[in-house]
PDB file of C-alpha atoms in Angstrom:
ATOM      1  CA  MET P   1     -82.502  61.256 102.883  1.00 77.00           C
ATOM      2  CA  SER P   2     -82.317  58.556 100.256  1.00 87.00           C
ATOM      3  CA  TYR P   3     -79.519  56.035 100.576  1.00 96.00           C
ATOM      4  CA  ALA P   4     -80.387  54.008  97.451  1.00 97.00           C
ATOM      5  CA  SER P   5     -82.429  54.406  94.264  1.00 97.00           C
ATOM      6  CA  VAL P   6     -84.744  52.196  92.250  1.00 98.00           C
ATOM      7  CA  GLN P   7     -81.879  51.740  89.787  1.00 98.00           C
ATOM      8  CA  ASP P   8     -79.691  50.491  92.652  1.00 97.00           C
ATOM      9  CA  LEU P   9     -82.330  47.857  93.434  1.00 98.00           C
ATOM     10  CA  VAL P  10     -82.401  46.774  89.783  1.00 98.00           C
ATOM     11  CA  GLU P  11     -78.598  46.572  89.610  1.00 98.00           C
ATOM     12  CA  ARG P  12     -78.356  44.534  92.808  1.00 97.00           C
ATOM     13  CA  PHE P  13     -81.317  42.186  92.476  1.00 98.00           C
ATOM     14  CA  GLY P  14     -82.197  42.189  88.788  1.00 97.00           C
ATOM     15  CA  GLU P  15     -84.907  43.871  86.806  1.00 98.00           C
ATOM     16  CA  GLN P  16     -87.114  40.762  86.773  1.00 98.00           C
ATOM     17  CA  GLU P  17     -87.244  40.487  90.574  1.00 98.00           C
ATOM     18  CA  ILE P  18     -87.950  44.185  91.115  1.00 98.00           C
ATOM     19  CA  LEU P  19     -90.625  44.064  88.386  1.00 98.00           C
ATOM     20  CA  GLN P  20     -92.319  41.107  90.089  1.00 97.00           C
ATOM     21  CA  LEU P  21     -92.207  42.833  93.470  1.00 98.00           C
ATOM     22  CA  THR P  22     -93.502  46.224  92.349  1.00 98.00           C
ATOM     23  CA  ASP P  23     -95.848  45.615  89.383  1.00 97.00           C
ATOM     24  CA  ARG P  24     -99.036  45.284  91.380  1.00 93.00           C
ATOM     25  CA  ALA P  25    -101.190  46.605  88.509  1.00 94.00           C
ATOM     26  CA  HIS P  26     -99.715  43.994  86.114  1.00 95.00           C
ATOM     27  CA  ALA P  27     -98.659  46.717  83.678  1.00 96.00           C
ATOM     28  CA  GLY P  28     -95.440  44.906  82.746  1.00 96.00           C
ATOM     29  CA  GLN P  29     -93.121  47.573  84.147  1.00 97.00           C
ATOM     30  CA  ILE P  30     -91.510  48.466  87.436  1.00 98.00           C
ATOM     31  CA  ASP P  31     -93.803  50.634  89.540  1.00 98.00           C
ATOM     32  CA  THR P  32     -91.308  53.198  90.783  1.00 97.00           C
ATOM     33  CA  ALA P  33     -93.792  54.567  93.327  1.00 97.00           C
ATOM     34  CA  VAL P  34     -93.949  51.182  95.077  1.00 98.00           C
ATOM     35  CA  ALA P  35     -90.152  50.783  94.998  1.00 98.00           C
ATOM     36  CA  GLU P  36     -89.559  54.328  96.236  1.00 98.00           C
ATOM     37  CA  ARG P  37     -91.971  53.800  99.136  1.00 98.00           C
ATOM     38  CA  ALA P  38     -89.941  50.740 100.216  1.00 98.00           C
ATOM     39  CA  LEU P  39     -86.730  52.769  99.851  1.00 98.00           C
ATOM     40  CA  ARG P  40     -88.191  55.574 102.006  1.00 98.00           C
ATOM     41  CA  ASP P  41     -89.190  53.042 104.667  1.00 98.00           C
ATOM     42  CA  ALA P  42     -85.685  51.588 104.605  1.00 98.00           C
ATOM     43  CA  ALA P  43     -84.112  55.056 104.826  1.00 98.00           C
ATOM     44  CA  ALA P  44     -86.341  55.903 107.798  1.00 97.00           C
ATOM     45  CA  GLU P  45     -85.192  52.776 109.614  1.00 97.00           C
ATOM     46  CA  ILE P  46     -81.549  53.568 108.845  1.00 97.00           C
ATOM     47  CA  ASP P  47     -82.007  57.139 110.086  1.00 97.00           C
ATOM     48  CA  GLY P  48     -83.455  55.801 113.331  1.00 96.00           C
ATOM     49  CA  TYR P  49     -80.221  53.965 114.039  1.00 96.00           C
ATOM     50  CA  LEU P  50     -77.874  56.661 112.719  1.00 95.00           C
ATOM     51  CA  ALA P  51     -79.523  59.435 114.733  1.00 94.00           C
ATOM     52  CA  ALA P  52     -78.095  57.887 117.892  1.00 90.00           C
ATOM     53  CA  ARG P  53     -74.586  58.651 116.643  1.00 90.00           C
ATOM     54  CA  TYR P  54     -74.611  61.176 113.781  1.00 89.00           C
ATOM     55  CA  VAL P  55     -76.172  64.497 112.882  1.00 90.00           C
ATOM     56  CA  LEU P  56     -78.620  63.895 110.034  1.00 91.00           C
ATOM     57  CA  PRO P  57     -78.775  64.284 107.109  1.00 90.00           C
ATOM     58  CA  LEU P  58     -75.289  62.962 106.404  1.00 88.00           C
ATOM     59  CA  ALA P  59     -73.082  65.140 104.209  1.00 84.00           C
ATOM     60  CA  THR P  60     -71.820  62.043 102.375  1.00 86.00           C
ATOM     61  CA  VAL P  61     -73.383  58.610 102.096  1.00 87.00           C
ATOM     62  CA  PRO P  62     -71.024  55.691 102.765  1.00 90.00           C
ATOM     63  CA  THR P  63     -71.378  52.785 100.326  1.00 91.00           C
ATOM     64  CA  VAL P  64     -72.325  50.410 103.126  1.00 94.00           C
ATOM     65  CA  LEU P  65     -75.550  52.377 103.678  1.00 96.00           C
ATOM     66  CA  LEU P  66     -76.541  51.895 100.031  1.00 96.00           C
ATOM     67  CA  ARG P  67     -76.247  48.124 100.460  1.00 97.00           C
ATOM     68  CA  LEU P  68     -78.139  48.133 103.757  1.00 98.00           C
ATOM     69  CA  CYS P  69     -80.888  50.309 102.295  1.00 98.00           C
ATOM     70  CA  ALA P  70     -81.265  48.019  99.275  1.00 98.00           C
ATOM     71  CA  ASP P  71     -81.480  44.909 101.484  1.00 98.00           C
ATOM     72  CA  LEU P  72     -84.072  46.513 103.761  1.00 98.00           C
ATOM     73  CA  ALA P  73     -86.168  47.811 100.849  1.00 98.00           C
ATOM     74  CA  ARG P  74     -86.119  44.413  99.150  1.00 98.00           C
ATOM     75  CA  TYR P  75     -87.368  42.822 102.366  1.00 98.00           C
ATOM     76  CA  TYR P  76     -90.199  45.365 102.570  1.00 98.00           C
ATOM     77  CA  LEU P  77     -91.155  44.722  98.937  1.00 98.00           C
ATOM     78  CA  TYR P  78     -91.573  41.022  99.661  1.00 97.00           C
ATOM     79  CA  ASP P  79     -93.911  41.899 102.512  1.00 91.00           C
ATOM     80  CA  ASP P  80     -94.935  38.676 104.305  1.00 91.00           C
ATOM     81  CA  HIS P  81     -93.591  36.342 101.606  1.00 94.00           C
ATOM     82  CA  ALA P  82     -89.853  36.920 101.820  1.00 96.00           C
ATOM     83  CA  PRO P  83     -87.644  33.922 101.060  1.00 97.00           C
ATOM     84  CA  GLU P  84     -85.161  32.832 103.735  1.00 97.00           C
ATOM     85  CA  GLN P  85     -82.194  34.493 101.994  1.00 97.00           C
ATOM     86  CA  VAL P  86     -83.989  37.861 101.976  1.00 97.00           C
ATOM     87  CA  VAL P  87     -84.973  37.455 105.628  1.00 97.00           C
ATOM     88  CA  GLN P  88     -81.369  36.658 106.579  1.00 98.00           C
ATOM     89  CA  ARG P  89     -80.041  39.677 104.680  1.00 98.00           C
ATOM     90  CA  HIS P  90     -82.600  41.860 106.474  1.00 98.00           C
ATOM     91  CA  LYS P  91     -81.524  40.506 109.870  1.00 98.00           C
ATOM     92  CA  ALA P  92     -77.868  41.056 108.991  1.00 98.00           C
ATOM     93  CA  ALA P  93     -78.594  44.642 107.886  1.00 98.00           C
ATOM     94  CA  VAL P  94     -80.408  45.405 111.134  1.00 98.00           C
ATOM     95  CA  GLU P  95     -77.523  43.946 113.126  1.00 98.00           C
ATOM     96  CA  VAL P  96     -75.013  46.150 111.296  1.00 97.00           C
ATOM     97  CA  LEU P  97     -77.220  49.179 111.974  1.00 97.00           C
ATOM     98  CA  ARG P  98     -77.372  48.291 115.671  1.00 97.00           C
ATOM     99  CA  ARG P  99     -73.589  48.036 115.775  1.00 96.00           C
ATOM    100  CA  ILE P 100     -73.260  51.389 113.990  1.00 94.00           C
ATOM    101  CA  SER P 101     -75.590  53.034 116.506  1.00 94.00           C
ATOM    102  CA  THR P 102     -73.536  51.755 119.447  1.00 94.00           C
ATOM    103  CA  GLY P 103     -70.210  52.696 117.888  1.00 90.00           C
ATOM    104  CA  GLN P 104     -68.972  49.131 117.337  1.00 93.00           C
ATOM    105  CA  VAL P 105     -68.916  49.775 113.588  1.00 91.00           C
ATOM    106  CA  ALA P 106     -67.725  53.117 112.229  1.00 88.00           C
ATOM    107  CA  LEU P 107     -68.899  54.696 109.003  1.00 88.00           C
ATOM    108  CA  GLY P 108     -65.757  56.783 108.637  1.00 82.00           C
ATOM    109  CA  LEU P 109     -67.735  59.935 109.354  1.00 71.00           C
ATOM    110  CA  SER P 110     -67.446  62.561 112.047  1.00 61.00           C
ATOM    111  CA  ASP P 111     -70.320  63.052 114.491  1.00 58.00           C
ATOM    112  CA  THR P 112     -71.655  65.764 112.173  1.00 52.00           C
ATOM    113  CA  GLY P 113     -71.925  63.294 109.291  1.00 46.00           C
ATOM    114  CA  GLU P 114     -68.965  64.563 107.273  1.00 50.00           C
ATOM    115  CA  THR P 115     -66.052  62.454 106.118  1.00 47.00           C
ATOM    116  CA  ALA P 116     -63.710  62.204 109.077  1.00 44.00           C
ATOM    117  CA  GLU P 117     -60.119  63.310 108.851  1.00 46.00           C
ATOM    118  CA  THR P 118     -57.845  60.353 109.355  1.00 48.00           C
ATOM    119  CA  SER P 119     -54.661  60.303 111.327  1.00 51.00           C
ATOM    120  CA  ASP P 120     -53.345  57.103 109.849  1.00 52.00           C
ATOM    121  CA  GLY P 121     -49.894  58.446 108.968  1.00 53.00           C
ATOM    122  CA  ALA P 122     -46.766  57.105 110.636  1.00 56.00           C
ATOM    123  CA  GLU P 123     -45.014  59.227 113.220  1.00 58.00           C
ATOM    124  CA  MET P 124     -41.784  58.410 114.998  1.00 57.00           C
ATOM    125  CA  GLU P 125     -40.777  59.922 118.273  1.00 64.00           C
ATOM    126  CA  SER P 126     -37.450  59.492 120.017  1.00 61.00           C
ATOM    127  CA  GLY P 127     -37.174  58.847 123.694  1.00 64.00           C
ATOM    128  CA  GLY P 128     -33.880  60.750 123.753  1.00 64.00           C
ATOM    129  CA  ARG P 129     -30.273  59.818 123.276  1.00 62.00           C
ATOM    130  CA  ILE P 130     -28.865  56.905 125.256  1.00 62.00           C
ATOM    131  CA  TRP P 131     -25.264  56.742 124.031  1.00 61.00           C
ATOM    132  CA  GLY P 132     -23.017  59.464 122.755  1.00 63.00           C
ATOM    133  CA  ARG P 133     -19.289  60.253 122.447  1.00 63.00           C
ATOM    134  CA  THR P 134     -19.225  62.476 125.445  1.00 64.00           C
ATOM    135  CA  ASP P 135     -21.450  60.187 127.524  1.00 61.00           C
ATOM    136  CA  SER P 136     -19.271  57.081 127.134  1.00 60.00           C
ATOM    137  CA  LYS P 137     -16.602  57.039 129.876  1.00 60.00           C
ATOM    138  CA  GLY P 138     -14.197  54.270 130.593  1.00 62.00           C
ATOM    139  CA  PHE P 139     -14.383  52.715 127.145  1.00 56.00           C
ATOM    140  CA  ILE P 140     -11.403  52.633 124.834  1.00 56.00           C
TER     141      ILE P 140
END
């Protein structure tokens, strides 16, 4: 399952950066095959963490997974030459995935990968009546 697209990478990191990272033939354009391979690798890593908690593929993709996928793919595109900021974003993404897999962070999905029904409405319940006209004796 794909969590992000090449266009998502361009929108998040800029066309120039994605061009520099993918244009290995120096053709002057983004090599979508290279970018998609990095996105598939990122999706495979995400699936590895999600499989511990959810049935895959997910019925809906939470926005947080798009961001994590983009950060992981960008790291993979840099290969061994990632700047510190990219390395830190990769580490942060992996940490979030670890927390998702252990249940510390919820995606808002049921175990089957569908959007979970919420029970966030208010409900009031009385513990019963304490005072009443017929219960009050000796008061004038």
